[in-house]
mmCIF file of N, CA, C and O in Angstrom:
data_model
loop_
_atom_site.group_PDB
_atom_site.id
_atom_site.type_symbol
_atom_site.label_atom_id
_atom_site.label_comp_id
_atom_site.label_asym_id
_atom_site.label_seq_id
_atom_site.Cartn_x
_atom_site.Cartn_y
_atom_site.Cartn_z
ATOM 1 N N MET S 1 0.880 -1.349 -0.052
ATOM 2 C CA MET S 1 -0.160 -0.206 0.096
ATOM 3 C C MET S 1 0.882 1.344 0.000
ATOM 4 O O MET S 1 1.753 1.354 0.854
ATOM 5 N N THR S 2 0.669 2.059 -0.630
ATOM 6 C CA THR S 2 1.203 3.657 -1.050
ATOM 7 C C THR S 2 0.658 4.339 -0.209
ATOM 8 O O THR S 2 -0.182 4.094 0.203
ATOM 9 N N LYS S 3 1.308 5.807 0.281
ATOM 10 C CA LYS S 3 0.674 6.777 0.363
ATOM 11 C C LYS S 3 -0.773 7.091 0.091
ATOM 12 O O LYS S 3 -1.814 7.615 0.458
ATOM 13 N N ALA S 4 -0.586 7.182 -1.533
ATOM 14 C CA ALA S 4 -2.017 7.368 -2.182
ATOM 15 C C ALA S 4 -2.918 6.538 -2.106
ATOM 16 O O ALA S 4 -3.875 7.029 -1.990
ATOM 17 N N ASP S 5 -2.626 5.265 -1.995
ATOM 18 C CA ASP S 5 -3.600 4.172 -1.388
ATOM 19 C C ASP S 5 -4.324 4.416 -0.176
ATOM 20 O O ASP S 5 -5.449 4.235 -0.034
ATOM 21 N N LEU S 6 -3.215 5.058 0.570
ATOM 22 C CA LEU S 6 -3.470 5.105 1.956
ATOM 23 C C LEU S 6 -4.769 6.372 2.176
ATOM 24 O O LEU S 6 -5.640 6.322 2.560
ATOM 25 N N VAL S 7 -4.238 7.357 1.610
ATOM 26 C CA VAL S 7 -5.359 8.404 1.442
ATOM 27 C C VAL S 7 -6.534 8.432 1.038
ATOM 28 O O VAL S 7 -7.658 8.702 1.303
ATOM 29 N N ALA S 8 -6.611 7.313 -0.141
ATOM 30 C CA ALA S 8 -7.764 6.982 -0.787
ATOM 31 C C ALA S 8 -8.616 6.270 -0.295
ATOM 32 O O ALA S 8 -9.844 6.579 -0.217
ATOM 33 N N LYS S 9 -8.084 5.262 0.438
ATOM 34 C CA LYS S 9 -8.491 4.448 1.653
ATOM 35 C C LYS S 9 -9.305 5.351 2.546
ATOM 36 O O LYS S 9 -10.748 4.882 2.987
ATOM 37 N N ILE S 10 -8.951 6.131 3.265
ATOM 38 C CA ILE S 10 -9.549 6.897 4.580
ATOM 39 C C ILE S 10 -10.315 7.787 3.872
ATOM 40 O O ILE S 10 -11.093 8.212 4.719
ATOM 41 N N SER S 11 -9.966 8.257 2.586
ATOM 42 C CA SER S 11 -11.120 9.589 2.277
ATOM 43 C C SER S 11 -12.091 8.812 1.664
ATOM 44 O O SER S 11 -13.270 9.458 2.138
ATOM 45 N N GLU S 12 -12.283 7.778 1.296
ATOM 46 C CA GLU S 12 -13.295 6.837 0.905
ATOM 47 C C GLU S 12 -14.225 6.322 2.295
ATOM 48 O O GLU S 12 -15.185 6.555 2.585
ATOM 49 N N LYS S 13 -13.460 6.059 3.444
ATOM 50 C CA LYS S 13 -14.045 5.216 4.454
ATOM 51 C C LYS S 13 -14.803 6.370 5.380
ATOM 52 O O LYS S 13 -15.742 6.276 5.918
ATOM 53 N N LEU S 14 -13.997 8.057 5.233
ATOM 54 C CA LEU S 14 -14.779 8.892 6.225
ATOM 55 C C LEU S 14 -15.459 9.962 5.309
ATOM 56 O O LEU S 14 -16.148 10.790 5.903
ATOM 57 N N GLY S 15 -15.326 9.658 4.155
ATOM 58 C CA GLY S 15 -16.194 10.822 3.130
ATOM 59 C C GLY S 15 -15.466 12.298 3.277
ATOM 60 O O GLY S 15 -16.068 13.028 3.191
ATOM 61 N N LEU S 16 -14.288 12.383 3.605
ATOM 62 C CA LEU S 16 -13.282 13.742 3.201
ATOM 63 C C LEU S 16 -13.091 13.692 2.212
ATOM 64 O O LEU S 16 -12.866 12.797 1.480
ATOM 65 N N GLU S 17 -12.292 15.033 1.868
ATOM 66 C CA GLU S 17 -11.406 15.312 0.537
ATOM 67 C C GLU S 17 -10.361 14.769 0.876
ATOM 68 O O GLU S 17 -9.834 14.549 1.338
ATOM 69 N N LYS S 18 -10.331 14.224 -0.521
ATOM 70 C CA LYS S 18 -8.676 13.717 -0.728
ATOM 71 C C LYS S 18 -7.434 14.585 -0.467
ATOM 72 O O LYS S 18 -6.413 14.318 0.149
ATOM 73 N N ASN S 19 -7.793 15.754 -0.840
ATOM 74 C CA ASN S 19 -6.497 16.896 -0.214
ATOM 75 C C ASN S 19 -6.504 17.040 1.527
ATOM 76 O O ASN S 19 -5.380 17.358 1.691
ATOM 77 N N ASP S 20 -7.641 17.049 1.998
ATOM 78 C CA ASP S 20 -7.593 17.352 3.246
ATOM 79 C C ASP S 20 -7.129 15.724 4.116
ATOM 80 O O ASP S 20 -6.136 16.220 4.587
ATOM 81 N N VAL S 21 -7.254 14.832 3.276
ATOM 82 C CA VAL S 21 -6.714 13.480 4.042
ATOM 83 C C VAL S 21 -5.114 13.504 3.528
ATOM 84 O O VAL S 21 -4.260 12.986 4.602
ATOM 85 N N GLN S 22 -4.941 13.881 2.686
ATOM 86 C CA GLN S 22 -3.204 14.074 2.062
ATOM 87 C C GLN S 22 -2.854 14.803 2.904
ATOM 88 O O GLN S 22 -1.599 14.604 3.579
ATOM 89 N N ALA S 23 -3.013 16.202 3.502
ATOM 90 C CA ALA S 23 -2.726 17.245 4.225
ATOM 91 C C ALA S 23 -2.471 16.502 5.590
ATOM 92 O O ALA S 23 -1.247 16.823 6.166
ATOM 93 N N THR S 24 -3.569 15.849 6.155
ATOM 94 C CA THR S 24 -3.318 15.097 7.427
ATOM 95 C C THR S 24 -2.297 13.711 7.631
ATOM 96 O O THR S 24 -1.540 14.097 8.348
ATOM 97 N N VAL S 25 -2.582 13.314 6.627
ATOM 98 C CA VAL S 25 -1.499 11.987 6.535
ATOM 99 C C VAL S 25 -0.329 12.496 6.499
ATOM 100 O O VAL S 25 0.940 12.308 7.253
ATOM 101 N N GLU S 26 0.269 13.831 5.644
ATOM 102 C CA GLU S 26 1.413 14.376 5.447
ATOM 103 C C GLU S 26 2.008 15.036 6.959
ATOM 104 O O GLU S 26 3.210 15.245 7.052
ATOM 105 N N SER S 27 1.260 15.516 7.515
ATOM 106 C CA SER S 27 1.272 16.295 8.837
ATOM 107 C C SER S 27 1.592 15.149 9.652
ATOM 108 O O SER S 27 2.701 15.673 10.603
ATOM 109 N N PHE S 28 0.810 14.192 9.955
ATOM 110 C CA PHE S 28 1.483 13.175 10.634
ATOM 111 C C PHE S 28 3.025 12.525 10.670
ATOM 112 O O PHE S 28 3.558 12.480 11.866
ATOM 113 N N MET S 29 3.063 12.052 9.334
ATOM 114 C CA MET S 29 4.426 11.957 9.016
ATOM 115 C C MET S 29 5.661 12.871 9.431
ATOM 116 O O MET S 29 6.413 12.423 9.835
ATOM 117 N N ASP S 30 4.887 14.367 9.396
ATOM 118 C CA ASP S 30 6.152 15.344 9.504
ATOM 119 C C ASP S 30 6.340 15.617 11.106
ATOM 120 O O ASP S 30 7.440 15.551 11.461
ATOM 121 N N GLU S 31 5.176 15.224 11.665
ATOM 122 C CA GLU S 31 5.200 15.204 13.254
ATOM 123 C C GLU S 31 5.850 14.470 13.776
ATOM 124 O O GLU S 31 7.042 14.297 14.664
ATOM 125 N N VAL S 32 5.945 12.834 13.133
ATOM 126 C CA VAL S 32 6.758 11.581 13.556
ATOM 127 C C VAL S 32 8.010 12.254 13.461
ATOM 128 O O VAL S 32 9.088 11.675 14.154
ATOM 129 N N LYS S 33 8.289 12.617 12.313
ATOM 130 C CA LYS S 33 9.973 12.952 11.838
ATOM 131 C C LYS S 33 10.722 14.083 12.569
ATOM 132 O O LYS S 33 11.704 13.897 13.460
ATOM 133 N N ASN S 34 9.690 14.803 13.053
ATOM 134 C CA ASN S 34 10.731 16.185 13.464
ATOM 135 C C ASN S 34 10.565 15.420 15.166
ATOM 136 O O ASN S 34 11.620 16.167 15.796
ATOM 137 N N SER S 35 9.844 14.939 15.827
ATOM 138 C CA SER S 35 10.175 14.505 17.180
ATOM 139 C C SER S 35 11.282 13.389 17.019
ATOM 140 O O SER S 35 12.022 13.375 18.045
ATOM 141 N N LEU S 36 11.022 12.265 16.220
ATOM 142 C CA LEU S 36 12.267 11.545 16.087
ATOM 143 C C LEU S 36 13.778 12.333 16.046
ATOM 144 O O LEU S 36 14.831 11.837 16.701
ATOM 145 N N GLU S 37 13.626 13.691 15.014
ATOM 146 C CA GLU S 37 15.118 14.278 14.835
ATOM 147 C C GLU S 37 14.938 15.346 16.159
ATOM 148 O O GLU S 37 16.356 15.452 16.490
ATOM 149 N N GLY S 38 14.171 15.356 16.875
ATOM 150 C CA GLY S 38 14.295 16.108 18.251
ATOM 151 C C GLY S 38 14.717 15.256 19.459
ATOM 152 O O GLY S 38 15.018 15.789 20.378
ATOM 153 N N GLY S 39 14.950 13.986 19.150
ATOM 154 C CA GLY S 39 15.290 12.930 19.984
ATOM 155 C C GLY S 39 14.024 12.276 20.866
ATOM 156 O O GLY S 39 14.184 11.754 21.892
ATOM 157 N N ASP S 40 12.823 12.580 20.609
ATOM 158 C CA ASP S 40 11.710 12.106 21.400
ATOM 159 C C ASP S 40 11.193 10.897 20.552
ATOM 160 O O ASP S 40 10.875 10.875 19.209
ATOM 161 N N ASN S 41 10.906 9.707 21.239
ATOM 162 C CA ASN S 41 10.101 8.584 20.844
ATOM 163 C C ASN S 41 8.448 9.200 20.523
ATOM 164 O O ASN S 41 8.230 9.897 21.204
ATOM 165 N N VAL S 42 7.882 8.240 19.823
ATOM 166 C CA VAL S 42 6.246 8.407 19.558
ATOM 167 C C VAL S 42 5.754 7.261 19.732
ATOM 168 O O VAL S 42 5.843 6.132 19.113
ATOM 169 N N TYR S 43 4.806 7.261 20.671
ATOM 170 C CA TYR S 43 4.174 6.009 21.113
ATOM 171 C C TYR S 43 2.643 6.211 20.614
ATOM 172 O O TYR S 43 1.965 7.106 20.912
ATOM 173 N N LEU S 44 2.481 5.409 19.956
ATOM 174 C CA LEU S 44 0.788 5.154 19.523
ATOM 175 C C LEU S 44 0.311 3.657 20.222
ATOM 176 O O LEU S 44 0.301 2.714 19.640
ATOM 177 N N ARG S 45 -0.402 4.163 21.495
ATOM 178 C CA ARG S 45 -0.857 3.014 21.991
ATOM 179 C C ARG S 45 -2.308 2.091 20.955
ATOM 180 O O ARG S 45 -2.785 2.426 20.177
ATOM 181 N N GLY S 46 -1.552 0.556 21.022
ATOM 182 C CA GLY S 46 -2.380 -0.188 20.094
ATOM 183 C C GLY S 46 -1.743 -0.471 18.830
ATOM 184 O O GLY S 46 -2.220 -1.042 18.030
ATOM 185 N N PHE S 47 -0.922 0.418 18.435
ATOM 186 C CA PHE S 47 -0.428 0.287 16.784
ATOM 187 C C PHE S 47 1.032 0.290 17.076
ATOM 188 O O PHE S 47 1.470 -0.973 16.553
ATOM 189 N N GLY S 48 1.877 0.987 17.960
ATOM 190 C CA GLY S 48 3.233 0.857 18.112
ATOM 191 C C GLY S 48 4.027 1.809 18.179
ATOM 192 O O GLY S 48 3.619 2.909 18.647
ATOM 193 N N SER S 49 5.461 1.970 18.377
ATOM 194 C CA SER S 49 6.324 3.004 18.803
ATOM 195 C C SER S 49 7.340 3.271 17.630
ATOM 196 O O SER S 49 7.774 2.595 16.983
ATOM 197 N N PHE S 50 7.325 4.513 17.135
ATOM 198 C CA PHE S 50 8.578 4.889 16.600
ATOM 199 C C PHE S 50 9.734 5.439 17.399
ATOM 200 O O PHE S 50 9.339 6.562 18.242
ATOM 201 N N ILE S 51 10.784 4.604 17.254
ATOM 202 C CA ILE S 51 11.827 4.868 18.392
ATOM 203 C C ILE S 51 12.883 4.990 17.688
ATOM 204 O O ILE S 51 13.020 5.069 16.534
ATOM 205 N N ILE S 52 14.019 5.721 18.703
ATOM 206 C CA ILE S 52 15.368 5.851 18.321
ATOM 207 C C ILE S 52 16.094 4.747 18.618
ATOM 208 O O ILE S 52 16.226 4.553 19.540
ATOM 209 N N LYS S 53 17.173 4.250 17.702
ATOM 210 C CA LYS S 53 18.100 3.201 17.963
ATOM 211 C C LYS S 53 19.257 3.705 17.890
ATOM 212 O O LYS S 53 19.511 4.158 16.876
ATOM 213 N N LYS S 54 20.402 3.485 18.838
ATOM 214 C CA LYS S 54 21.515 3.661 18.698
ATOM 215 C C LYS S 54 22.384 2.382 18.200
ATOM 216 O O LYS S 54 22.176 1.353 18.646
ATOM 217 N N ARG S 55 23.117 2.882 17.266
ATOM 218 C CA ARG S 55 23.977 1.515 16.839
ATOM 219 C C ARG S 55 25.509 2.064 17.153
ATOM 220 O O ARG S 55 25.830 3.153 16.944
ATOM 221 N N ALA S 56 25.924 1.184 17.441
ATOM 222 C CA ALA S 56 27.552 1.208 18.188
ATOM 223 C C ALA S 56 28.142 1.463 16.755
ATOM 224 O O ALA S 56 28.090 0.856 15.765
ATOM 225 N N GLU S 57 29.461 1.661 17.443
ATOM 226 C CA GLU S 57 30.723 2.015 16.479
ATOM 227 C C GLU S 57 31.270 0.718 15.913
ATOM 228 O O GLU S 57 31.111 -0.214 16.997
ATOM 229 N N LYS S 58 31.583 0.591 14.387
ATOM 230 C CA LYS S 58 31.888 -0.860 14.346
ATOM 231 C C LYS S 58 33.001 -0.502 12.886
ATOM 232 O O LYS S 58 33.511 0.397 12.344
ATOM 233 N N THR S 59 33.559 -1.944 12.779
ATOM 234 C CA THR S 59 34.576 -1.593 11.579
ATOM 235 C C THR S 59 33.900 -2.121 10.452
ATOM 236 O O THR S 59 32.996 -3.240 10.553
ATOM 237 N N GLY S 60 33.981 -1.740 9.177
ATOM 238 C CA GLY S 60 33.429 -2.012 8.118
ATOM 239 C C GLY S 60 34.530 -2.239 7.082
ATOM 240 O O GLY S 60 35.601 -1.963 7.180
ATOM 241 N N ARG S 61 33.933 -2.872 5.784
ATOM 242 C CA ARG S 61 35.147 -3.103 4.503
ATOM 243 C C ARG S 61 34.705 -2.259 3.522
ATOM 244 O O ARG S 61 33.810 -2.284 3.357
ATOM 245 N N ASN S 62 35.556 -1.533 3.028
ATOM 246 C CA ASN S 62 35.345 -0.996 1.387
ATOM 247 C C ASN S 62 36.050 -1.962 0.769
ATOM 248 O O ASN S 62 37.164 -2.199 0.261
ATOM 249 N N ILE S 63 35.236 -2.467 -0.099
ATOM 250 C CA ILE S 63 35.604 -3.882 -1.045
ATOM 251 C C ILE S 63 36.185 -3.177 -2.262
ATOM 252 O O ILE S 63 36.924 -3.888 -2.788
ATOM 253 N N SER S 64 35.978 -2.228 -2.862
ATOM 254 C CA SER S 64 36.456 -1.710 -3.973
ATOM 255 C C SER S 64 37.683 -1.506 -3.584
ATOM 256 O O SER S 64 38.921 -1.569 -4.477
ATOM 257 N N LYS S 65 38.143 -1.073 -2.698
ATOM 258 C CA LYS S 65 39.608 -0.662 -2.264
ATOM 259 C C LYS S 65 40.532 -1.446 -1.386
ATOM 260 O O LYS S 65 41.547 -1.448 -1.161
ATOM 261 N N ASN S 66 39.727 -2.703 -0.960
ATOM 262 C CA ASN S 66 40.065 -3.713 0.214
ATOM 263 C C ASN S 66 40.837 -2.960 1.140
ATOM 264 O O ASN S 66 41.800 -3.440 1.825
ATOM 265 N N THR S 67 40.011 -2.107 1.845
ATOM 266 C CA THR S 67 40.397 -1.564 3.527
ATOM 267 C C THR S 67 39.202 -1.645 4.127
ATOM 268 O O THR S 67 38.163 -1.728 3.709
ATOM 269 N N THR S 68 40.080 -1.594 5.447
ATOM 270 C CA THR S 68 38.832 -1.436 6.620
ATOM 271 C C THR S 68 38.546 0.160 6.801
ATOM 272 O O THR S 68 39.288 0.840 6.923
ATOM 273 N N ILE S 69 37.143 0.211 7.251
ATOM 274 C CA ILE S 69 36.958 1.874 7.615
ATOM 275 C C ILE S 69 36.132 1.480 8.807
ATOM 276 O O ILE S 69 35.693 0.565 9.268
ATOM 277 N N LYS S 70 36.260 2.618 9.665
ATOM 278 C CA LYS S 70 35.533 2.855 10.617
ATOM 279 C C LYS S 70 33.941 3.666 10.737
ATOM 280 O O LYS S 70 34.232 4.659 9.948
ATOM 281 N N ILE S 71 33.234 2.835 11.100
ATOM 282 C CA ILE S 71 31.819 3.365 10.937
ATOM 283 C C ILE S 71 31.464 3.913 12.350
ATOM 284 O O ILE S 71 31.570 3.081 13.412
ATOM 285 N N PRO S 72 31.278 4.971 12.310
ATOM 286 C CA PRO S 72 30.923 5.906 13.923
ATOM 287 C C PRO S 72 29.795 5.140 14.133
ATOM 288 O O PRO S 72 28.378 4.939 13.712
ATOM 289 N N ALA S 73 29.471 5.582 15.629
ATOM 290 C CA ALA S 73 28.221 5.212 16.286
ATOM 291 C C ALA S 73 27.130 6.411 16.032
ATOM 292 O O ALA S 73 27.319 7.333 15.386
ATOM 293 N N HIS S 74 26.035 6.058 15.402
ATOM 294 C CA HIS S 74 24.780 6.615 14.815
ATOM 295 C C HIS S 74 23.386 6.352 15.589
ATOM 296 O O HIS S 74 23.419 5.064 15.864
ATOM 297 N N ASN S 75 22.628 7.052 15.237
ATOM 298 C CA ASN S 75 21.002 6.738 15.861
ATOM 299 C C ASN S 75 20.260 6.318 14.580
ATOM 300 O O ASN S 75 20.527 7.178 13.197
ATOM 301 N N ILE S 76 19.686 5.731 14.769
ATOM 302 C CA ILE S 76 18.464 5.143 13.511
ATOM 303 C C ILE S 76 17.042 5.513 13.668
ATOM 304 O O ILE S 76 16.741 4.864 14.969
ATOM 305 N N PRO S 77 16.145 5.703 13.121
ATOM 306 C CA PRO S 77 14.750 5.659 13.106
ATOM 307 C C PRO S 77 14.413 4.083 13.110
ATOM 308 O O PRO S 77 14.841 3.297 12.269
ATOM 309 N N ALA S 78 13.413 4.060 13.834
ATOM 310 C CA ALA S 78 12.757 2.247 13.909
ATOM 311 C C ALA S 78 11.485 2.298 14.287
ATOM 312 O O ALA S 78 11.266 3.130 15.013
ATOM 313 N N PHE S 79 10.485 1.468 14.104
ATOM 314 C CA PHE S 79 9.215 0.970 14.259
ATOM 315 C C PHE S 79 9.258 -0.361 14.888
ATOM 316 O O PHE S 79 9.774 -1.102 14.401
ATOM 317 N N LYS S 80 8.486 -0.079 16.371
ATOM 318 C CA LYS S 80 8.537 -1.475 17.005
ATOM 319 C C LYS S 80 6.970 -1.764 16.956
ATOM 320 O O LYS S 80 6.263 -0.318 17.851
ATOM 321 N N PRO S 81 6.093 -2.551 16.560
ATOM 322 C CA PRO S 81 4.880 -2.816 16.407
ATOM 323 C C PRO S 81 4.156 -3.326 18.049
ATOM 324 O O PRO S 81 5.028 -3.631 19.064
ATOM 325 N N ALA S 82 2.987 -2.887 18.014
ATOM 326 C CA ALA S 82 2.524 -3.132 19.720
ATOM 327 C C ALA S 82 2.158 -4.620 19.560
ATOM 328 O O ALA S 82 1.988 -5.198 18.534
ATOM 329 N N LYS S 83 2.023 -5.238 20.856
ATOM 330 C CA LYS S 83 1.857 -6.507 20.833
ATOM 331 C C LYS S 83 0.285 -7.123 19.927
ATOM 332 O O LYS S 83 0.305 -7.880 19.530
ATOM 333 N N VAL S 84 -0.862 -5.876 20.090
ATOM 334 C CA VAL S 84 -2.066 -6.572 19.253
ATOM 335 C C VAL S 84 -1.513 -6.448 18.049
ATOM 336 O O VAL S 84 -2.555 -7.317 17.284
ATOM 337 N N PHE S 85 -0.838 -5.310 17.675
ATOM 338 C CA PHE S 85 -0.953 -5.298 16.133
ATOM 339 C C PHE S 85 0.045 -6.644 15.849
ATOM 340 O O PHE S 85 -0.383 -7.003 14.780
ATOM 341 N N ILE S 86 0.976 -7.109 16.538
ATOM 342 C CA ILE S 86 1.794 -8.350 15.895
ATOM 343 C C ILE S 86 0.793 -9.335 15.922
ATOM 344 O O ILE S 86 0.920 -10.565 15.106
ATOM 345 N N GLU S 87 -0.060 -9.540 17.101
ATOM 346 C CA GLU S 87 -0.840 -10.780 17.245
ATOM 347 C C GLU S 87 -1.805 -10.737 15.839
ATOM 348 O O GLU S 87 -2.412 -11.613 15.343
ATOM 349 N N GLY S 88 -2.520 -9.578 15.950
ATOM 350 C CA GLY S 88 -3.649 -9.353 14.661
ATOM 351 C C GLY S 88 -2.821 -9.917 13.305
ATOM 352 O O GLY S 88 -3.369 -10.635 12.505
ATOM 353 N N VAL S 89 -1.676 -9.559 13.005
ATOM 354 C CA VAL S 89 -1.100 -10.134 11.814
ATOM 355 C C VAL S 89 -0.568 -11.422 11.637
ATOM 356 O O VAL S 89 -0.759 -12.221 10.720
ATOM 357 N N LYS S 90 -0.281 -11.862 12.977
ATOM 358 C CA LYS S 90 0.065 -13.575 13.074
ATOM 359 C C LYS S 90 -1.150 -14.260 12.642
ATOM 360 O O LYS S 90 -0.913 -15.314 12.047
ATOM 361 N N THR S 91 -2.439 -13.891 13.026
ATOM 362 C CA THR S 91 -3.439 -14.701 12.907
ATOM 363 C C THR S 91 -4.312 -14.244 11.781
ATOM 364 O O THR S 91 -5.266 -15.387 11.394
ATOM 365 N N LYS S 92 -4.244 -13.465 10.958
ATOM 366 C CA LYS S 92 -4.920 -12.762 9.724
ATOM 367 C C LYS S 92 -4.159 -13.251 8.615
ATOM 368 O O LYS S 92 -5.057 -13.034 7.630
ATOM 369 N N VAL S 93 -2.792 -12.831 8.590
ATOM 370 C CA VAL S 93 -2.128 -13.015 7.307
ATOM 371 C C VAL S 93 -1.487 -14.355 7.246
ATOM 372 O O VAL S 93 -0.860 -14.856 7.931
ATOM 373 N N ASP S 94 -2.041 -15.205 5.957
ATOM 374 C CA ASP S 94 -1.445 -16.395 5.723
ATOM 375 C C ASP S 94 -0.090 -16.407 5.423
ATOM 376 O O ASP S 94 0.289 -15.319 4.634
ATOM 377 N N ILE S 95 0.222 -17.346 5.306
ATOM 378 C CA ILE S 95 1.965 -17.547 5.259
ATOM 379 C C ILE S 95 1.906 -17.830 3.482
ATOM 380 O O ILE S 95 1.437 -18.860 3.109
ATOM 381 N N LYS S 96 3.209 -16.987 3.095
ATOM 382 C CA LYS S 96 3.088 -17.367 1.388
ATOM 383 C C LYS S 96 4.133 -18.075 1.224
ATOM 384 O O LYS S 96 5.295 -18.477 1.965
#
């Protein structure tokens, strides 16, 4: 499902204009992004959490030059689904 599909589905379900729904979805994504960039996690009860994960410093390889490089410690955004969300997917989605 793409963002356009999501906007269309919400618009149809709630009977709202697609432009209004698009603005709402983009505003939501901007707020999540801004919160994570500001160092704050976002918790949505029953859905999941957008969190900041810390990656330790490690050694990597540049295979084209055959040298080792140092990858500094850094933060990455991550999503951790809620238990209710996980259970719903486990029970309702067939294994392919």
